[in-house]
Short mmCIF file of C-alpha atoms and ligand atoms in Angstrom, two decimals:
data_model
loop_
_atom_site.label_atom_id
_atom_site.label_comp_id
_atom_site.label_asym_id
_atom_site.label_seq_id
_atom_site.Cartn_x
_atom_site.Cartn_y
_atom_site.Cartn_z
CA UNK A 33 0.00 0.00 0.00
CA UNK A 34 1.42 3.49 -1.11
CA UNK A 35 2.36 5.86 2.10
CA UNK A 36 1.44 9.31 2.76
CA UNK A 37 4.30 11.02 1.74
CA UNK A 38 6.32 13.27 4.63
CA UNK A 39 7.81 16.10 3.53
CA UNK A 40 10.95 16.98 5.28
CA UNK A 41 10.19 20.53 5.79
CA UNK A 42 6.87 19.83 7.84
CA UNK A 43 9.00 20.39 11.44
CA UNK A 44 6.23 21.08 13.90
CA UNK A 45 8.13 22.20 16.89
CA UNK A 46 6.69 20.01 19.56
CA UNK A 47 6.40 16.75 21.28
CA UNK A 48 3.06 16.08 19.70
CA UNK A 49 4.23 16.48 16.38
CA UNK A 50 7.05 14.41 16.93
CA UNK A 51 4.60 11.18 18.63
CA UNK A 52 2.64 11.48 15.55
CA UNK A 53 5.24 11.39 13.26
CA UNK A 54 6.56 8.49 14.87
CA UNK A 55 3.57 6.76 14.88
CA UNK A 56 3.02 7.73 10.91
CA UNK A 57 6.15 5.71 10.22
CA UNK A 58 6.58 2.61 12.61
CA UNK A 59 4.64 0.60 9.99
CA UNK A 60 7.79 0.91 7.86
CA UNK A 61 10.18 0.66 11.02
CA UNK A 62 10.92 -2.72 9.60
CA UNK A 63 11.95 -4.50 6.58
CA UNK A 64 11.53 -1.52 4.56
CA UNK A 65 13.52 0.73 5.90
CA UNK A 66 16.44 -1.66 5.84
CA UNK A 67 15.60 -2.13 2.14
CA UNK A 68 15.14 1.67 0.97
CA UNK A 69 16.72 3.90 3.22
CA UNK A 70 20.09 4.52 1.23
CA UNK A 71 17.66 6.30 -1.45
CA UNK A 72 17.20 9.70 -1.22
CA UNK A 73 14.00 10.64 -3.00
CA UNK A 74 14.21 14.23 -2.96
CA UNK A 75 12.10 16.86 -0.73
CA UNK A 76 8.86 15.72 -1.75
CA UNK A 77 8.68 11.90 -0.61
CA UNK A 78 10.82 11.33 2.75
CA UNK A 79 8.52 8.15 3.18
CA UNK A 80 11.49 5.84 3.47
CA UNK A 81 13.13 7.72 6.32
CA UNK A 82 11.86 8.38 9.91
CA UNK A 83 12.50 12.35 9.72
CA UNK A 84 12.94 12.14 13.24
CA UNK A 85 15.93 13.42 14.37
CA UNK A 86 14.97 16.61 15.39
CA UNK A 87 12.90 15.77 17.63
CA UNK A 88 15.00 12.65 19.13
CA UNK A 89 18.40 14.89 19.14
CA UNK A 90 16.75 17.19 21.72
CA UNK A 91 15.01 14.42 23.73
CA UNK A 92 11.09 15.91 22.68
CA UNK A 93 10.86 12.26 21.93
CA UNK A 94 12.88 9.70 23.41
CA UNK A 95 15.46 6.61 22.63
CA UNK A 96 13.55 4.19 24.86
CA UNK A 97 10.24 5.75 23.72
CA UNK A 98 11.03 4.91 19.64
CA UNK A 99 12.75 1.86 20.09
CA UNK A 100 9.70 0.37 22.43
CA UNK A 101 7.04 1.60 19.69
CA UNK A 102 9.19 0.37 16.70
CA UNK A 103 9.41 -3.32 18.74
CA UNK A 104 5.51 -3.72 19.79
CA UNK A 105 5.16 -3.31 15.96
CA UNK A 106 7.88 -5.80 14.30
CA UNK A 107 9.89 -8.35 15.90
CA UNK A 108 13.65 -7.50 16.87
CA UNK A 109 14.93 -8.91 13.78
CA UNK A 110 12.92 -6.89 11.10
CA UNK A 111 13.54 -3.82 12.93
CA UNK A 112 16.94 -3.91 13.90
CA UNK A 113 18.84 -1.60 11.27
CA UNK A 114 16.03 0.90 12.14
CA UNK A 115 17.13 0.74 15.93
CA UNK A 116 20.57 0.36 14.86
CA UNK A 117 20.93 3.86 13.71
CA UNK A 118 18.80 5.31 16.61
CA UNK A 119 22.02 4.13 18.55
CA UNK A 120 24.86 5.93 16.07
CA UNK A 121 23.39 9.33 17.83
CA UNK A 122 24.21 7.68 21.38
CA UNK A 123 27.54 5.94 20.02
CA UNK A 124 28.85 9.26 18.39
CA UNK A 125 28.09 11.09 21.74
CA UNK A 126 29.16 8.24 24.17
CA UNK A 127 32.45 8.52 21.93
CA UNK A 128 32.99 12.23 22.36
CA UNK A 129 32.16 12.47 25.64
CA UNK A 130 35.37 9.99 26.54
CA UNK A 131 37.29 11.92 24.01
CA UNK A 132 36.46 15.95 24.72
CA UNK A 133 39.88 17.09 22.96
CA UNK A 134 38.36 16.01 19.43
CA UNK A 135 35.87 18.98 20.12
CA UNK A 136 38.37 21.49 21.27
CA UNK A 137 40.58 20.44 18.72
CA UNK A 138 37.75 21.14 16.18
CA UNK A 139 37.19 24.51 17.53
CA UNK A 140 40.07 25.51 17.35
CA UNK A 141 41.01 24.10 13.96
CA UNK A 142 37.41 25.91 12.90
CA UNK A 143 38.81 29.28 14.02
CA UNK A 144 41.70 28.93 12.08
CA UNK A 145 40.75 27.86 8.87
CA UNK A 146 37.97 30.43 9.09
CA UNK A 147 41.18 32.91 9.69
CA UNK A 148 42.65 31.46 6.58
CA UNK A 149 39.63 32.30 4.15
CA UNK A 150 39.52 35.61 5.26
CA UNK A 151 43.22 36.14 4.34
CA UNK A 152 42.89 33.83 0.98
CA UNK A 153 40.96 35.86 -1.91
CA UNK A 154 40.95 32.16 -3.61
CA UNK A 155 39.45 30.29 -1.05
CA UNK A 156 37.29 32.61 0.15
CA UNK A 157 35.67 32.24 -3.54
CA UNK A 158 35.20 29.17 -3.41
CA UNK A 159 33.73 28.89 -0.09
CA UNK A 160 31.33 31.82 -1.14
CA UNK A 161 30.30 29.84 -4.18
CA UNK A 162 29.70 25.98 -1.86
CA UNK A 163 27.89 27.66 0.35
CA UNK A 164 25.91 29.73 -2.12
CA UNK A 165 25.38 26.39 -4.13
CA UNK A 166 26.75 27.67 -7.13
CA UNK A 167 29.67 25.07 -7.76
CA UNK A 168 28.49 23.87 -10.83
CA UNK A 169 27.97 20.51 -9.44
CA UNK A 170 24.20 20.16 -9.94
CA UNK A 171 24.09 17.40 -6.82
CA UNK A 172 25.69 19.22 -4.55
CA UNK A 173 23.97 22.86 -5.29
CA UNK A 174 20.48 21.01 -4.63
CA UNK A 175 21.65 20.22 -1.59
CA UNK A 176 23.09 22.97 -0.28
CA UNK A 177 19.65 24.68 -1.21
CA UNK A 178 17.90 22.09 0.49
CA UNK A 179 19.46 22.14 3.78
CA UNK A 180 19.10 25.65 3.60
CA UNK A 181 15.76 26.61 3.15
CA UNK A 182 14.28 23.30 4.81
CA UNK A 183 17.09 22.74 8.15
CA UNK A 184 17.28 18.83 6.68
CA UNK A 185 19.06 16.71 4.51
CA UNK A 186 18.71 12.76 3.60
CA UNK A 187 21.65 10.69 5.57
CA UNK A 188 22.80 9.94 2.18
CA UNK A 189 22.73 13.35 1.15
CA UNK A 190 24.80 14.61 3.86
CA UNK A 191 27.90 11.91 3.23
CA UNK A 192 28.28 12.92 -0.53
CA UNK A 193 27.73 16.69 0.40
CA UNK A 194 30.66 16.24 3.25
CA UNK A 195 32.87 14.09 0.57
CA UNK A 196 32.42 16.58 -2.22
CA UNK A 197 33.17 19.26 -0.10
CA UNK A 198 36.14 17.84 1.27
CA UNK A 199 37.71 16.04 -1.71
CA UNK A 200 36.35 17.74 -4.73
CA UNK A 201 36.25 20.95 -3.87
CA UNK A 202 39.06 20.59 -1.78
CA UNK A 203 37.63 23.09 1.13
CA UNK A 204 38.49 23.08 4.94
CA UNK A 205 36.27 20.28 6.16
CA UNK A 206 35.82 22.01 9.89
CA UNK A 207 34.33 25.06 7.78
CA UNK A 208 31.69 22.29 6.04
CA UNK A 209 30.83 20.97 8.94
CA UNK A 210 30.00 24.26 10.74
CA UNK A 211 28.17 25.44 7.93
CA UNK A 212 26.08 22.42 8.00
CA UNK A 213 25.72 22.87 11.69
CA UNK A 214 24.55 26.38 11.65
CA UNK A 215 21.00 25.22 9.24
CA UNK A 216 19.89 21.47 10.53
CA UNK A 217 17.52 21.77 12.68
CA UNK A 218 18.84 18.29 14.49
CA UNK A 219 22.56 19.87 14.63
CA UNK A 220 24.24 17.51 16.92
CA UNK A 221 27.55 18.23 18.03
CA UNK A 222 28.88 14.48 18.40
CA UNK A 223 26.99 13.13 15.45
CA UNK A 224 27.76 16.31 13.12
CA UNK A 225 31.23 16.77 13.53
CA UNK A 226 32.46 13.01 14.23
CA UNK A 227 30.56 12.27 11.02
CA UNK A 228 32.55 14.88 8.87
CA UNK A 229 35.74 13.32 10.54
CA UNK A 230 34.31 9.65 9.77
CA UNK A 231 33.83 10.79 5.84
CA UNK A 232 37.44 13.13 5.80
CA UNK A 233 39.11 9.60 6.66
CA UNK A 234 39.67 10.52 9.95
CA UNK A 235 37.63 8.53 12.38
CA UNK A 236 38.66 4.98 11.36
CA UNK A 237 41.96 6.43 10.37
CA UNK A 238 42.92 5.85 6.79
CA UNK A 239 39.28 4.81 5.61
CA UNK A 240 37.46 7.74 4.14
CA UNK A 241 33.96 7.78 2.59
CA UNK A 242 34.42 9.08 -1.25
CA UNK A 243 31.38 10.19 -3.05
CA UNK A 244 30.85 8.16 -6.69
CA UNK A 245 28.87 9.83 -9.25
CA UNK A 246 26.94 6.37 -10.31
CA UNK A 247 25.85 5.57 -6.60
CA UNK A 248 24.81 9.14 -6.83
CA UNK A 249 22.99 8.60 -9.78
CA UNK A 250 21.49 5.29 -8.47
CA UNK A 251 20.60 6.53 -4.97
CA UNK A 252 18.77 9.61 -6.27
CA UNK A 253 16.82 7.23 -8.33
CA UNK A 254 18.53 9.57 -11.50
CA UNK A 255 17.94 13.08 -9.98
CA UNK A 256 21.08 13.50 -10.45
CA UNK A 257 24.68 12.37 -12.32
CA UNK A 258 27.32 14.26 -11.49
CA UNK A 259 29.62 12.11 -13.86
CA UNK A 260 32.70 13.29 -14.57
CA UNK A 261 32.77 15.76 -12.14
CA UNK A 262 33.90 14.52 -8.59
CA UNK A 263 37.22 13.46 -7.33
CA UNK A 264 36.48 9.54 -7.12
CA UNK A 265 40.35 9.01 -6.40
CA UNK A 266 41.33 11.24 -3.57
CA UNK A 267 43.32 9.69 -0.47
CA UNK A 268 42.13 9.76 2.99
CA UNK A 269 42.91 12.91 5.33
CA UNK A 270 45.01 12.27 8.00
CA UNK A 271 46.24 14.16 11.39
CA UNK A 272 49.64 14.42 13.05
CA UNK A 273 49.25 12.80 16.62
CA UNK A 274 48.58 9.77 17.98
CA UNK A 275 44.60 8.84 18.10
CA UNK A 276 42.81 10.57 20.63
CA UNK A 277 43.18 9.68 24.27
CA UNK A 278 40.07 7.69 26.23
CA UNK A 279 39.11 9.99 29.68
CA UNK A 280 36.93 8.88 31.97
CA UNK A 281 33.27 9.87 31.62
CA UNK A 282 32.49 12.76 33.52
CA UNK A 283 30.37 10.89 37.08
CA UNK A 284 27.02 11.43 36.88
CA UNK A 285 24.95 13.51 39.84
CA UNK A 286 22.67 12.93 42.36
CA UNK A 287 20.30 14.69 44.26
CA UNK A 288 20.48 15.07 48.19
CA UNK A 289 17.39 17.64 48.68
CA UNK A 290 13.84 17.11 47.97
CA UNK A 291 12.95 20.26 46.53
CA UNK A 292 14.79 21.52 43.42
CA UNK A 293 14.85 23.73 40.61
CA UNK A 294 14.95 22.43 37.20
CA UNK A 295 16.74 23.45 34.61
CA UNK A 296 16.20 22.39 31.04
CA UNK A 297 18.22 22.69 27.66
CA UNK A 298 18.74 21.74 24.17
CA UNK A 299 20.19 18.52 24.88
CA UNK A 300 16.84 17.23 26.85
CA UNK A 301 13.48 18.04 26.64
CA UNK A 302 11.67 15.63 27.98
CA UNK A 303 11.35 16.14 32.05
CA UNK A 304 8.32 14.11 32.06
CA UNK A 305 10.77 11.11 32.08
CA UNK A 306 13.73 12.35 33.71
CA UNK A 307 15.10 10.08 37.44
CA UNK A 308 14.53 13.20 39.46
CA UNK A 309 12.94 11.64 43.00
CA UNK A 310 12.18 15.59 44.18
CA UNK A 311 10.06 17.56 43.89
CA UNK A 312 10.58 20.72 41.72
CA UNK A 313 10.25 24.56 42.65
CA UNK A 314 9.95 25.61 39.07
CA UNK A 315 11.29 25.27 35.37
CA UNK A 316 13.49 27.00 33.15
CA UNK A 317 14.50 26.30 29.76
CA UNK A 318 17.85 27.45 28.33
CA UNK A 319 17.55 30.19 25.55
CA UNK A 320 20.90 30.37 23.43
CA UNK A 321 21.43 32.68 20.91
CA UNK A 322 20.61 31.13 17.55
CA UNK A 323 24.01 29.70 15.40
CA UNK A 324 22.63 30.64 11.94
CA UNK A 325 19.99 32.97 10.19
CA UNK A 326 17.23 33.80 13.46
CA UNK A 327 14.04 33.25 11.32
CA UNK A 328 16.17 30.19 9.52
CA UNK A 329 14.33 26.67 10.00
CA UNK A 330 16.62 25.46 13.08
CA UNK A 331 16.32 28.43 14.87
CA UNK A 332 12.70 28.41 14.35
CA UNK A 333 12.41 24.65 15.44
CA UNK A 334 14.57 25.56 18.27
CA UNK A 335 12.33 28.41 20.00
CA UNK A 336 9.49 26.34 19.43
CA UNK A 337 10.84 23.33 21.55
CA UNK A 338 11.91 25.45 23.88
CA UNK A 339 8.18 26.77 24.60
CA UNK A 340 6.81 23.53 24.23
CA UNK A 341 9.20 22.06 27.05
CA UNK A 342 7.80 24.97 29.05
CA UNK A 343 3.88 24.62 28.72
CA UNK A 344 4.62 20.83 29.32
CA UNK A 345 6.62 21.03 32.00
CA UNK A 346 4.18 23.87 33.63
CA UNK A 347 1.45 21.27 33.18
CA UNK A 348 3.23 18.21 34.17
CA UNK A 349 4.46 19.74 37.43
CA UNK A 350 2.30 22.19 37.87
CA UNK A 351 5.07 25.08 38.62
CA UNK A 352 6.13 27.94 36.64
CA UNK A 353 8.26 27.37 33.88
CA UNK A 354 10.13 30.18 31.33
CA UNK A 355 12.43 31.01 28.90
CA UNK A 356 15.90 31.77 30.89
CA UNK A 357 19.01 32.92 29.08
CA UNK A 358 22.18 31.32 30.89
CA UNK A 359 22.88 35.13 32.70
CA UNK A 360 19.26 34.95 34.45
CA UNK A 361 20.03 31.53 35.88
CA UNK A 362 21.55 32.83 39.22
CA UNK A 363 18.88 34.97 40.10
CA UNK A 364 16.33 32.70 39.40
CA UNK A 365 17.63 29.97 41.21
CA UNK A 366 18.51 32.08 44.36
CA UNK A 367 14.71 33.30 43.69
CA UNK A 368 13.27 29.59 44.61
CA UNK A 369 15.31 29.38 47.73
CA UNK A 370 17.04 26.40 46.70
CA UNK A 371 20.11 24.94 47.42
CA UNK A 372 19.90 22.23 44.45
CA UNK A 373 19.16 22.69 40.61
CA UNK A 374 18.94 19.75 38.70
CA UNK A 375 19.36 19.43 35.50
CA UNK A 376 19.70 16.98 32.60
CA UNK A 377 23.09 15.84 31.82
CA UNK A 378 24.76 18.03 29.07
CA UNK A 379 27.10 16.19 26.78
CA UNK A 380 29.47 18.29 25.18
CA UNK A 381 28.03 21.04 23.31
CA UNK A 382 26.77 24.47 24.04
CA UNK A 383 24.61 23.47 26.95
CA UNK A 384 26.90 21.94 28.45
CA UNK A 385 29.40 25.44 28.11
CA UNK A 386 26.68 27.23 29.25
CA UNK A 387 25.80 25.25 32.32
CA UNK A 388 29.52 25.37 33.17
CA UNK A 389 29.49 28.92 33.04
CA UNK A 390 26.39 29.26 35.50
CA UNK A 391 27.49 26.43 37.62
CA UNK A 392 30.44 28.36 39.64
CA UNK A 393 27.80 31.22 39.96
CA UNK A 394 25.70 29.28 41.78
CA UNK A 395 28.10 27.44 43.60
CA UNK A 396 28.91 31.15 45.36
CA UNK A 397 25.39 31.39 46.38
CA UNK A 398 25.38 27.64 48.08
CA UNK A 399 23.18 26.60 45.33
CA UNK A 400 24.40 22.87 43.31
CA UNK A 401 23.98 22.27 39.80
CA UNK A 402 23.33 18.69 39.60
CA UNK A 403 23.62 16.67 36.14
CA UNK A 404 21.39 13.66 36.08
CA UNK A 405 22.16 11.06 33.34
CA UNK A 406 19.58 9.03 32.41
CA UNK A 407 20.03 5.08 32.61
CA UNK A 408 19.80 4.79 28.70
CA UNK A 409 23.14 6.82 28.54
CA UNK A 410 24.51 5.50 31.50
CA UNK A 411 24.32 1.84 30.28
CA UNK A 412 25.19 2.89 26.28
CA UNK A 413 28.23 5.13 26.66
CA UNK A 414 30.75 3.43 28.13
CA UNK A 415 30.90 0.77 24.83
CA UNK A 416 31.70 3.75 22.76
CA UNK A 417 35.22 3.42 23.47
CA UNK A 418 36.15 1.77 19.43
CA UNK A 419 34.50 1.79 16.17
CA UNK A 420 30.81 1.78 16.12
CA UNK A 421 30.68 -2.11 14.59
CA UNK A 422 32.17 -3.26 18.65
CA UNK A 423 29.32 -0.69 19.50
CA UNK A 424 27.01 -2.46 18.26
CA UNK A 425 27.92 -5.85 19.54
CA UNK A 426 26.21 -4.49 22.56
CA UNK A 427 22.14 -3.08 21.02
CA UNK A 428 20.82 -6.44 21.96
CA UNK A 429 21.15 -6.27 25.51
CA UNK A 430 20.86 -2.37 25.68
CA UNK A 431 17.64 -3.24 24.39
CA UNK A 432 16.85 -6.36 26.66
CA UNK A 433 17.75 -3.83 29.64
CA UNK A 434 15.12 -0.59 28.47
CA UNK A 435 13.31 0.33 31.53
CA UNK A 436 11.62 3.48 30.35
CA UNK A 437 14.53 5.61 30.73
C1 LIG B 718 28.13 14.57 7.46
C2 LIG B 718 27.00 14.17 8.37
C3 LIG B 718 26.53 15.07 9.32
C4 LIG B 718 25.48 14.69 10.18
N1 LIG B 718 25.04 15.60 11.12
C5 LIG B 718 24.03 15.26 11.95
C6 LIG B 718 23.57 16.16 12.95
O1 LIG B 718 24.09 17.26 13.13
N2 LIG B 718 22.50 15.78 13.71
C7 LIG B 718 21.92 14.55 13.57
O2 LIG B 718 20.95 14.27 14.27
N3 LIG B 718 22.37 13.67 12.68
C8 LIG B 718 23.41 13.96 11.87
N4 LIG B 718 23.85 13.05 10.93
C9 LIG B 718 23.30 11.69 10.96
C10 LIG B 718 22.10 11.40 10.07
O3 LIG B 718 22.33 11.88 8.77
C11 LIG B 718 20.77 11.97 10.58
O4 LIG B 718 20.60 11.67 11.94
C12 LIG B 718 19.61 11.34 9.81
O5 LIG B 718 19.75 11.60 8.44
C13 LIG B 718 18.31 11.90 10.31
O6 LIG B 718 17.25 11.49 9.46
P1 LIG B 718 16.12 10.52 9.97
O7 LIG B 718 15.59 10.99 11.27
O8 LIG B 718 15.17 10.33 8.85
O9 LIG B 718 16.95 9.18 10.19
P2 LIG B 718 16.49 7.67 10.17
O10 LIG B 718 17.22 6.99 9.07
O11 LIG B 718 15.04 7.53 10.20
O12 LIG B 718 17.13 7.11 11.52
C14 LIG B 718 16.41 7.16 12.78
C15 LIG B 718 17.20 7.96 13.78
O13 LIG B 718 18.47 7.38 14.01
C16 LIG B 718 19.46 8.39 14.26
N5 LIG B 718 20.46 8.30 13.20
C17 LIG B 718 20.33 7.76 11.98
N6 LIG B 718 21.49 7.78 11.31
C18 LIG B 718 22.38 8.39 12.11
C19 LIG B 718 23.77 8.70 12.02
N7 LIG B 718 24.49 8.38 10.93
N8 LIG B 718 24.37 9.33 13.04
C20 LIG B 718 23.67 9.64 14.16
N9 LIG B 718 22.36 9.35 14.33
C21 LIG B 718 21.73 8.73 13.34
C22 LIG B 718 18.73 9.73 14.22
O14 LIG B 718 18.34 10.10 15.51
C23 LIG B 718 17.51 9.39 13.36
O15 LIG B 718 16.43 10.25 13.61
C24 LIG B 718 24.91 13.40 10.07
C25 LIG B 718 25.39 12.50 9.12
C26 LIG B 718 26.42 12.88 8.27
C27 LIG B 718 26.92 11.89 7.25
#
């Protein structure tokens, strides 16, 4: 039977929206999406894909919450590539957290080749013309349209566009990946960057992903065939250094008082779920500055989750819950006359800077930030420590052990 279509750029900014896209696509949670994924169909028939990693990057919707759906509707077997790639997003981040110096490094690699454009009439050209999707290459300028005017892109999609921008057009690929950063509306820190280092060869050192013109061609179902025009020879990147070093992950926090405020941010939404065992004073949700164009897709998604945390979390706990910008968060937690915020864990990201900033504020006022991981994390993360194949070794009894967190 022929499925209603979903287009990608129908990104409702709430939890509802989010359930009933879910629920549109778990009857092809299965089979079929291990058979038809790969193909991206263009921005008029996502039917293939879930589309729902905007809501599942920010928690609106959970891990436990898809996986359980997907399994009361196929057995384990059918659906396991489905739930398989529900658990890169937890191996990319369980793999960063243990390695924080890939970010930094990043950043500061980001800065500088951002230093280098400015001072380099040539590549500052041909940055202008990626980004303004007017390279010629007719694959690659769709694309770059796309994920600008929509905040998406197919999986597929975003592999060739990293591998064309790194090996065809030959550009800085810490300046790609911020640029696609700075329009998805699911921008992930771990799975954005770590996948732009898994294409540039840098990952799984020495293996690199190179876009091909005729998978291109295939996996577009002929929309387009950039023959003759990509670099289908170019070697893997490499870094000096030795691979990065494992750290511990950071210990997760626990509550000692029974009333708290609660603090929530990009990284979770969803405090309906969260192991708190207190009860809370009131809610804020962390407003950050948006990375790209203000009235952009993502930063439209991203103002709209943030107010539908708030009216969920007022009616779920039946406190006062607002907007708070990472300045206000000392006042307002001296305000509840607290000595404990709680507060989703924060992996690496800008919540998690921001948080860090307010946290030795309130620690001179006697107030504790607490971070509480949630068991799904807790269990996942520590696997992350090789490729994402060892990873995966483990999904079976990650999923044996879901208990609703
Ligand atoms: C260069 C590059 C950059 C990327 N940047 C991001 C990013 O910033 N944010 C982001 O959420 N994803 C990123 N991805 C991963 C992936 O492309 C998207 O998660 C996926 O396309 C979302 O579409 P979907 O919800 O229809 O996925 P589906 O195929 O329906 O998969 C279901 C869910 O599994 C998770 N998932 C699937 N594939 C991946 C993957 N490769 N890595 C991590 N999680 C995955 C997502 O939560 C997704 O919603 C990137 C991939 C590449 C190659």
């Amino acid at each position: 039977m022929q499925q209603p279509n979903m287009p990608a750029q129908a990104w409702t900014p709430t939890r509802a929206a989010g359930l009933a896209r879910l629920e549109a696509f778990l009857p092809r949670a299965g089979r079929s999406y291990e058979r038809d994924r790969n193909v991206d169909r263009g921005p008029a028939d996502r039917s293939n894909v879930s589309g729902l990693s905007p809501w599942l990057r920010r928690r609106m919707i959970t891990e436990t919450e898809v996986i359980t759906a997907v399994l009361a509707r196929h057995p384990f077997e059918a659906a396991q590539k489905f739930i398989q790639e529900v658990f890169w997003r937890t191996y990319w981040k369980g793999w960063l957290e243990q390695r924080p110096d890939v970010l930094l490094r990043f950043e500061v690699e980001r800065a500088r080749a951002a230093a280098q454009a400015e001072a380099s009439p040539d590549l500052r050209k041909r940055l202008q013309a990626a980004t303004a999707g007017q390279t010629g290459i007719d694959a690659f300028d769709a694309w770059v349209d796309e994920l600008v005017t929509t905040g998406w892109l197919h999986n597929h999609a975003r592999m060739w566009f990293a591998s064309i921008w790194i090996f065809t057009l030959k550009l800085p690929w810490q300046l790609g990946a911020a640029f696609m950063f700075s329009h998805l509306v699911d921008a992930d820190p771990a799975s954005n960057t770590l996948s732009w280092r898994w294409v540039a060869g840098l990952h799984t050192r020495g293996k690199h992903y190179l876009a091909r013109a005729d998978n291109i061609r295939d996996n577009t179902q002929g929309r387009f065939d950039p023959r003759g025009r990509l670099d289908e020879q170019a070697m893997p990147m490499s870094e000096d250094g030795p691979p990065p070093a494992i750290r511990p992950l950071p210990p997760a926090g626990s509550l000692s008082t029974r009333r708290v405020g609660l603090i929530l941010h990009e990284d979770d939404l969803h405090p309906e779920s969260l192991p708190l065992g207190a009860d809370i004073a009131a809610v804020a949700v962390l407003a950050q500055p948006p990375l790209g164009d203000p009235e952009g897709p993502a930063a439209r998604f991203e103002r709209g989750a943030a107010n539908d945390a708030c009216n969920r979390a007022a009616k779920a706990f039946g406190v006062p819950a607002e907007p708070l910008e990472v300045d206000g968060i000392g006042h307002w937690a001296r305000s509840l006359g607290v000595t404990e915020v709680a507060t989703p864990f924060a992996p690496l990201g800008r919540a998690a800077t921001a948080l860090g900033q307010a946290s030795s504020g309130l620690e001179r006022a006697g107030i504790r930030l607490v971070q509480i991981r949630r068991g799904f994390d807790q269990r996942a993360w520590p696997h992350a420590t090789a490729g994402f194949f060892r990873f995966r070794e483990q999904i079976p009894r990650l999923v044996a052990e879901l208990s609703g967190t």
